[in-house]
């Protein structure tokens, strides 16, 4: 009986701590970053010389880019599309992605005490970096690995509220700030940006972005997010049933 109870308690701890490991390190999958997805599609169409399609794709994210990065990026990108200048389209969009990483990480810091929001924003920052990763890797494979590790460290720094307090892990904002600094400095150097200031965003902006196109891994309307909870309930039920039968 003791061995069985120990096994059940172990299973509960495994499932409740899952968000710290496999679930947490999914970076909020299947979250995607719209700007990063647009970049990948634009590069593919630009290489095929389908500039009308490149423009159409860019226009799907132009409003967001203009809102948070000002009108300058769009002016450069749209002119490059008009001139059918593939190199400028690609390099300008890569700089936009760097600014987007900076924006997301800045907002993680601003919302650091809100685990769900900060984790989602970090997921979007990492999704953006994944689009840049092949370029960084081509120039410096070691740096690419270091940056991915820094994203992992940043994720760990968020801590975890656990489930009903079980599996709770304290957050560490200083650790996050250090990872943020390393990531942004490296990207600024690699993509030759003079600065990576992304402006100031209101809480209303953050709430609007959080609501737009989101499908969080924490959304309980998604069946897969019930798996850890169902598993815990099943283990508890099994313990109760076993205990009742044992008494009989």
mmCIF file of C-alpha atoms in Angstrom:
data_model
loop_
_atom_site.group_PDB
_atom_site.id
_atom_site.type_symbol
_atom_site.label_atom_id
_atom_site.label_comp_id
_atom_site.label_asym_id
_atom_site.label_seq_id
_atom_site.Cartn_x
_atom_site.Cartn_y
_atom_site.Cartn_z
ATOM 1 C CA UNK A 1 0.000 0.000 0.000
ATOM 2 C CA UNK A 2 2.789 2.420 0.927
ATOM 3 C CA UNK A 3 4.613 1.704 -2.328
ATOM 4 C CA UNK A 4 1.458 2.320 -4.333
ATOM 5 C CA UNK A 5 0.709 5.597 -2.542
ATOM 6 C CA UNK A 6 4.304 6.709 -3.098
ATOM 7 C CA UNK A 7 3.946 5.923 -6.797
ATOM 8 C CA UNK A 8 0.691 7.893 -7.035
ATOM 9 C CA UNK A 9 2.147 10.899 -5.247
ATOM 10 C CA UNK A 10 5.148 10.771 -7.571
ATOM 11 C CA UNK A 11 2.853 10.788 -10.590
ATOM 12 C CA UNK A 12 0.996 13.818 -9.216
ATOM 13 C CA UNK A 13 4.265 15.695 -8.759
ATOM 14 C CA UNK A 14 5.402 14.779 -12.266
ATOM 15 C CA UNK A 15 2.237 16.061 -13.887
ATOM 16 C CA UNK A 16 1.972 19.196 -11.755
ATOM 17 C CA UNK A 17 5.583 20.094 -12.472
ATOM 18 C CA UNK A 18 5.122 19.432 -16.194
ATOM 19 C CA UNK A 19 4.623 23.126 -16.998
ATOM 20 C CA UNK A 20 8.141 23.757 -15.710
ATOM 21 C CA UNK A 21 9.634 21.297 -18.145
ATOM 22 C CA UNK A 22 8.050 19.900 -21.287
ATOM 23 C CA UNK A 23 4.965 22.115 -21.300
ATOM 24 C CA UNK A 24 6.880 25.262 -20.421
ATOM 25 C CA UNK A 25 9.627 24.613 -22.904
ATOM 26 C CA UNK A 26 7.164 24.374 -25.744
ATOM 27 C CA UNK A 27 7.306 28.196 -25.691
ATOM 28 C CA UNK A 28 3.548 28.327 -25.803
ATOM 29 C CA UNK A 29 3.348 26.155 -28.919
ATOM 30 C CA UNK A 30 1.352 26.433 -31.176
ATOM 31 C CA UNK A 31 1.752 30.189 -30.726
ATOM 32 C CA UNK A 32 3.126 31.893 -33.800
ATOM 33 C CA UNK A 33 4.338 35.420 -34.386
ATOM 34 C CA UNK A 34 2.505 37.030 -37.318
ATOM 35 C CA UNK A 35 5.425 39.274 -38.286
ATOM 36 C CA UNK A 36 7.847 36.328 -38.343
ATOM 37 C CA UNK A 37 5.464 34.229 -40.443
ATOM 38 C CA UNK A 38 4.994 37.153 -42.845
ATOM 39 C CA UNK A 39 8.773 37.495 -43.167
ATOM 40 C CA UNK A 40 9.209 33.850 -44.155
ATOM 41 C CA UNK A 41 6.438 34.051 -46.740
ATOM 42 C CA UNK A 42 7.751 37.354 -48.115
ATOM 43 C CA UNK A 43 11.259 35.963 -48.573
ATOM 44 C CA UNK A 44 9.908 32.943 -50.452
ATOM 45 C CA UNK A 45 7.745 35.072 -52.760
ATOM 46 C CA UNK A 46 10.494 37.659 -53.299
ATOM 47 C CA UNK A 47 12.877 34.933 -54.429
ATOM 48 C CA UNK A 48 10.198 33.841 -56.909
ATOM 49 C CA UNK A 49 9.926 37.489 -58.078
ATOM 50 C CA UNK A 50 6.230 37.579 -57.135
ATOM 51 C CA UNK A 51 6.327 41.119 -55.786
ATOM 52 C CA UNK A 52 2.563 41.686 -55.833
ATOM 53 C CA UNK A 53 2.220 38.777 -53.437
ATOM 54 C CA UNK A 54 5.108 40.089 -51.332
ATOM 55 C CA UNK A 55 3.259 43.383 -50.937
ATOM 56 C CA UNK A 56 -0.024 41.660 -50.114
ATOM 57 C CA UNK A 57 1.664 39.598 -47.407
ATOM 58 C CA UNK A 58 3.373 42.644 -45.915
ATOM 59 C CA UNK A 59 0.114 44.552 -45.757
ATOM 60 C CA UNK A 60 -1.278 41.910 -43.390
ATOM 61 C CA UNK A 61 1.223 43.022 -40.716
ATOM 62 C CA UNK A 62 1.875 46.629 -41.760
ATOM 63 C CA UNK A 63 -0.580 48.118 -39.272
ATOM 64 C CA UNK A 64 1.088 46.358 -36.344
ATOM 65 C CA UNK A 65 4.561 47.346 -37.538
ATOM 66 C CA UNK A 66 3.542 50.978 -38.056
ATOM 67 C CA UNK A 67 1.940 51.106 -34.621
ATOM 68 C CA UNK A 68 4.961 49.844 -32.724
ATOM 69 C CA UNK A 69 7.942 50.761 -34.898
ATOM 70 C CA UNK A 70 6.786 53.899 -36.639
ATOM 71 C CA UNK A 71 6.266 54.522 -40.374
ATOM 72 C CA UNK A 72 9.936 54.303 -41.393
ATOM 73 C CA UNK A 73 10.198 50.497 -41.788
ATOM 74 C CA UNK A 74 7.099 50.383 -43.996
ATOM 75 C CA UNK A 75 8.359 53.245 -46.152
ATOM 76 C CA UNK A 76 11.631 51.396 -46.798
ATOM 77 C CA UNK A 77 10.027 47.981 -47.326
ATOM 78 C CA UNK A 78 7.246 49.189 -49.628
ATOM 79 C CA UNK A 79 9.730 51.173 -51.704
ATOM 80 C CA UNK A 80 11.956 48.092 -51.971
ATOM 81 C CA UNK A 81 8.966 46.038 -53.107
ATOM 82 C CA UNK A 82 8.106 48.704 -55.688
ATOM 83 C CA UNK A 83 11.710 48.635 -56.929
ATOM 84 C CA UNK A 84 11.775 44.816 -56.864
ATOM 85 C CA UNK A 85 14.848 44.990 -54.624
ATOM 86 C CA UNK A 86 14.988 41.560 -53.003
ATOM 87 C CA UNK A 87 18.081 42.241 -50.868
ATOM 88 C CA UNK A 88 16.578 45.350 -49.294
ATOM 89 C CA UNK A 89 13.246 43.617 -48.683
ATOM 90 C CA UNK A 90 14.977 40.787 -46.849
ATOM 91 C CA UNK A 91 17.432 42.905 -44.837
ATOM 92 C CA UNK A 92 14.766 45.438 -43.837
ATOM 93 C CA UNK A 93 12.401 42.699 -42.689
ATOM 94 C CA UNK A 94 15.198 41.079 -40.688
ATOM 95 C CA UNK A 95 15.728 44.367 -38.866
ATOM 96 C CA UNK A 96 11.985 44.531 -38.199
ATOM 97 C CA UNK A 97 12.196 41.067 -36.642
ATOM 98 C CA UNK A 98 15.023 42.192 -34.354
ATOM 99 C CA UNK A 99 12.894 45.148 -33.248
ATOM 100 C CA UNK A 100 10.016 42.752 -32.709
ATOM 101 C CA UNK A 101 12.130 40.550 -30.433
ATOM 102 C CA UNK A 102 13.090 43.684 -28.491
ATOM 103 C CA UNK A 103 9.452 44.732 -28.241
ATOM 104 C CA UNK A 104 8.320 41.357 -26.966
ATOM 105 C CA UNK A 105 11.123 41.086 -24.410
ATOM 106 C CA UNK A 106 10.464 44.624 -23.196
ATOM 107 C CA UNK A 107 6.837 43.702 -22.618
ATOM 108 C CA UNK A 108 7.829 40.498 -20.831
ATOM 109 C CA UNK A 109 9.742 42.648 -18.362
ATOM 110 C CA UNK A 110 6.794 45.031 -17.959
ATOM 111 C CA UNK A 111 4.438 42.107 -17.304
ATOM 112 C CA UNK A 112 6.915 39.956 -15.400
ATOM 113 C CA UNK A 113 4.606 39.315 -12.454
ATOM 114 C CA UNK A 114 1.881 38.005 -14.765
ATOM 115 C CA UNK A 115 3.082 34.487 -15.572
ATOM 116 C CA UNK A 116 0.648 33.656 -18.377
ATOM 117 C CA UNK A 117 1.158 36.973 -20.176
ATOM 118 C CA UNK A 118 4.939 37.036 -19.818
ATOM 119 C CA UNK A 119 5.218 33.412 -20.952
ATOM 120 C CA UNK A 120 3.084 34.099 -24.016
ATOM 121 C CA UNK A 121 5.125 37.190 -24.911
ATOM 122 C CA UNK A 122 8.372 35.259 -24.481
ATOM 123 C CA UNK A 123 6.957 32.558 -26.754
ATOM 124 C CA UNK A 124 6.372 35.193 -29.420
ATOM 125 C CA UNK A 125 9.880 36.594 -28.961
ATOM 126 C CA UNK A 126 11.319 33.120 -29.440
ATOM 127 C CA UNK A 127 9.075 32.460 -32.449
ATOM 128 C CA UNK A 128 10.494 35.634 -33.974
ATOM 129 C CA UNK A 129 14.054 34.580 -33.221
ATOM 130 C CA UNK A 130 13.469 31.191 -34.853
ATOM 131 C CA UNK A 131 12.901 33.037 -38.136
ATOM 132 C CA UNK A 132 16.260 34.802 -37.682
ATOM 133 C CA UNK A 133 18.101 31.746 -36.385
ATOM 134 C CA UNK A 134 19.210 30.379 -39.804
ATOM 135 C CA UNK A 135 20.879 33.714 -40.625
ATOM 136 C CA UNK A 136 22.645 33.887 -37.260
ATOM 137 C CA UNK A 137 23.639 30.227 -37.533
ATOM 138 C CA UNK A 138 25.150 30.770 -40.964
ATOM 139 C CA UNK A 139 27.323 33.589 -39.634
ATOM 140 C CA UNK A 140 28.094 32.142 -36.208
ATOM 141 C CA UNK A 141 26.679 28.734 -35.257
ATOM 142 C CA UNK A 142 28.026 28.988 -31.716
ATOM 143 C CA UNK A 143 26.271 32.312 -31.167
ATOM 144 C CA UNK A 144 22.999 30.840 -32.422
ATOM 145 C CA UNK A 145 23.214 28.091 -29.802
ATOM 146 C CA UNK A 146 24.107 30.614 -27.106
ATOM 147 C CA UNK A 147 21.075 32.740 -27.944
ATOM 148 C CA UNK A 148 18.761 29.735 -27.836
ATOM 149 C CA UNK A 149 20.200 28.895 -24.423
ATOM 150 C CA UNK A 150 19.542 32.455 -23.286
ATOM 151 C CA UNK A 151 15.901 32.092 -24.305
ATOM 152 C CA UNK A 152 15.772 28.910 -22.203
ATOM 153 C CA UNK A 153 17.298 30.770 -19.256
ATOM 154 C CA UNK A 154 14.814 33.603 -19.754
ATOM 155 C CA UNK A 155 11.995 31.058 -19.670
ATOM 156 C CA UNK A 156 13.295 29.523 -16.463
ATOM 157 C CA UNK A 157 13.526 32.993 -14.923
ATOM 158 C CA UNK A 158 9.745 33.377 -15.206
ATOM 159 C CA UNK A 159 9.335 30.704 -12.556
ATOM 160 C CA UNK A 160 6.045 28.836 -12.402
ATOM 161 C CA UNK A 161 2.960 29.329 -10.223
ATOM 162 C CA UNK A 162 2.412 25.558 -10.201
ATOM 163 C CA UNK A 163 -0.967 23.893 -9.910
ATOM 164 C CA UNK A 164 -2.717 24.730 -6.649
ATOM 165 C CA UNK A 165 0.722 25.714 -5.360
ATOM 166 C CA UNK A 166 2.259 22.323 -6.161
ATOM 167 C CA UNK A 167 5.392 22.544 -8.296
ATOM 168 C CA UNK A 168 5.721 26.278 -7.664
ATOM 169 C CA UNK A 169 8.992 27.856 -8.761
ATOM 170 C CA UNK A 170 10.009 31.401 -7.842
ATOM 171 C CA UNK A 171 10.693 33.900 -10.622
ATOM 172 C CA UNK A 172 13.968 35.817 -11.019
ATOM 173 C CA UNK A 173 13.661 39.137 -12.821
ATOM 174 C CA UNK A 174 17.391 39.891 -12.607
ATOM 175 C CA UNK A 175 18.149 36.655 -14.423
ATOM 176 C CA UNK A 176 15.618 37.616 -17.086
ATOM 177 C CA UNK A 177 17.129 41.083 -17.520
ATOM 178 C CA UNK A 178 20.574 39.575 -18.031
ATOM 179 C CA UNK A 179 19.316 37.161 -20.713
ATOM 180 C CA UNK A 180 17.391 39.961 -22.393
ATOM 181 C CA UNK A 181 20.524 42.124 -22.482
ATOM 182 C CA UNK A 182 22.636 39.338 -24.008
ATOM 183 C CA UNK A 183 20.018 38.479 -26.652
ATOM 184 C CA UNK A 184 19.354 42.045 -27.763
ATOM 185 C CA UNK A 185 23.001 43.095 -27.830
ATOM 186 C CA UNK A 186 23.892 40.093 -29.989
ATOM 187 C CA UNK A 187 21.020 40.714 -32.414
ATOM 188 C CA UNK A 188 21.802 44.416 -32.628
ATOM 189 C CA UNK A 189 25.405 43.595 -33.557
ATOM 190 C CA UNK A 190 24.536 40.789 -35.968
ATOM 191 C CA UNK A 191 21.969 42.794 -37.925
ATOM 192 C CA UNK A 192 23.750 46.142 -37.639
ATOM 193 C CA UNK A 193 21.053 48.244 -36.017
ATOM 194 C CA UNK A 194 22.002 51.605 -34.547
ATOM 195 C CA UNK A 195 19.537 51.068 -31.720
ATOM 196 C CA UNK A 196 16.710 48.752 -30.814
ATOM 197 C CA UNK A 197 14.400 51.160 -29.044
ATOM 198 C CA UNK A 198 10.838 50.112 -29.750
ATOM 199 C CA UNK A 199 8.948 52.961 -28.156
ATOM 200 C CA UNK A 200 6.496 52.898 -25.287
ATOM 201 C CA UNK A 201 3.352 50.814 -25.280
ATOM 202 C CA UNK A 202 0.220 51.291 -23.210
ATOM 203 C CA UNK A 203 -1.514 48.578 -21.259
ATOM 204 C CA UNK A 204 -4.355 48.845 -23.794
ATOM 205 C CA UNK A 205 -1.906 47.956 -26.567
ATOM 206 C CA UNK A 206 -0.704 44.926 -24.635
ATOM 207 C CA UNK A 207 -4.230 43.720 -23.971
ATOM 208 C CA UNK A 208 -5.196 44.167 -27.612
ATOM 209 C CA UNK A 209 -2.152 42.225 -28.796
ATOM 210 C CA UNK A 210 -2.782 39.491 -26.246
ATOM 211 C CA UNK A 211 -6.341 39.094 -27.538
ATOM 212 C CA UNK A 212 -5.422 39.167 -31.225
ATOM 213 C CA UNK A 213 -4.982 35.797 -32.933
ATOM 214 C CA UNK A 214 -4.085 34.096 -29.665
ATOM 215 C CA UNK A 215 -4.347 30.428 -29.032
ATOM 216 C CA UNK A 216 -2.577 29.950 -25.764
ATOM 217 C CA UNK A 217 -1.378 26.637 -24.474
ATOM 218 C CA UNK A 218 -3.044 27.675 -21.209
ATOM 219 C CA UNK A 219 -6.420 28.062 -22.940
ATOM 220 C CA UNK A 220 -8.681 25.427 -21.374
ATOM 221 C CA UNK A 221 -10.831 25.387 -24.500
ATOM 222 C CA UNK A 222 -7.952 23.467 -26.085
ATOM 223 C CA UNK A 223 -8.392 19.762 -25.291
ATOM 224 C CA UNK A 224 -4.661 19.086 -24.956
ATOM 225 C CA UNK A 225 -4.390 21.557 -22.100
ATOM 226 C CA UNK A 226 -6.741 19.366 -20.025
ATOM 227 C CA UNK A 227 -4.375 16.389 -20.222
ATOM 228 C CA UNK A 228 -2.298 17.198 -17.077
ATOM 229 C CA UNK A 229 -5.468 17.989 -15.078
ATOM 230 C CA UNK A 230 -7.236 14.816 -16.240
ATOM 231 C CA UNK A 231 -4.135 12.762 -15.429
ATOM 232 C CA UNK A 232 -4.012 14.171 -11.897
ATOM 233 C CA UNK A 233 -7.714 13.476 -11.346
ATOM 234 C CA UNK A 234 -7.302 9.902 -12.623
ATOM 235 C CA UNK A 235 -4.404 9.281 -10.247
ATOM 236 C CA UNK A 236 -6.380 10.650 -7.292
ATOM 237 C CA UNK A 237 -9.410 8.522 -8.221
ATOM 238 C CA UNK A 238 -7.165 5.459 -8.519
ATOM 239 C CA UNK A 239 -5.754 6.097 -5.035
ATOM 240 C CA UNK A 240 -9.243 6.443 -3.531
ATOM 241 C CA UNK A 241 -10.593 3.317 -5.277
ATOM 242 C CA UNK A 242 -7.555 1.288 -4.243
ATOM 243 C CA UNK A 243 -7.837 2.449 -0.630
ATOM 244 C CA UNK A 244 -11.561 1.580 -0.488
ATOM 245 C CA UNK A 245 -10.999 -1.896 -1.943
ATOM 246 C CA UNK A 246 -8.093 -2.493 0.409
ATOM 247 C CA UNK A 247 -10.305 -1.806 3.417
ATOM 248 C CA UNK A 248 -12.913 -4.298 2.143
#
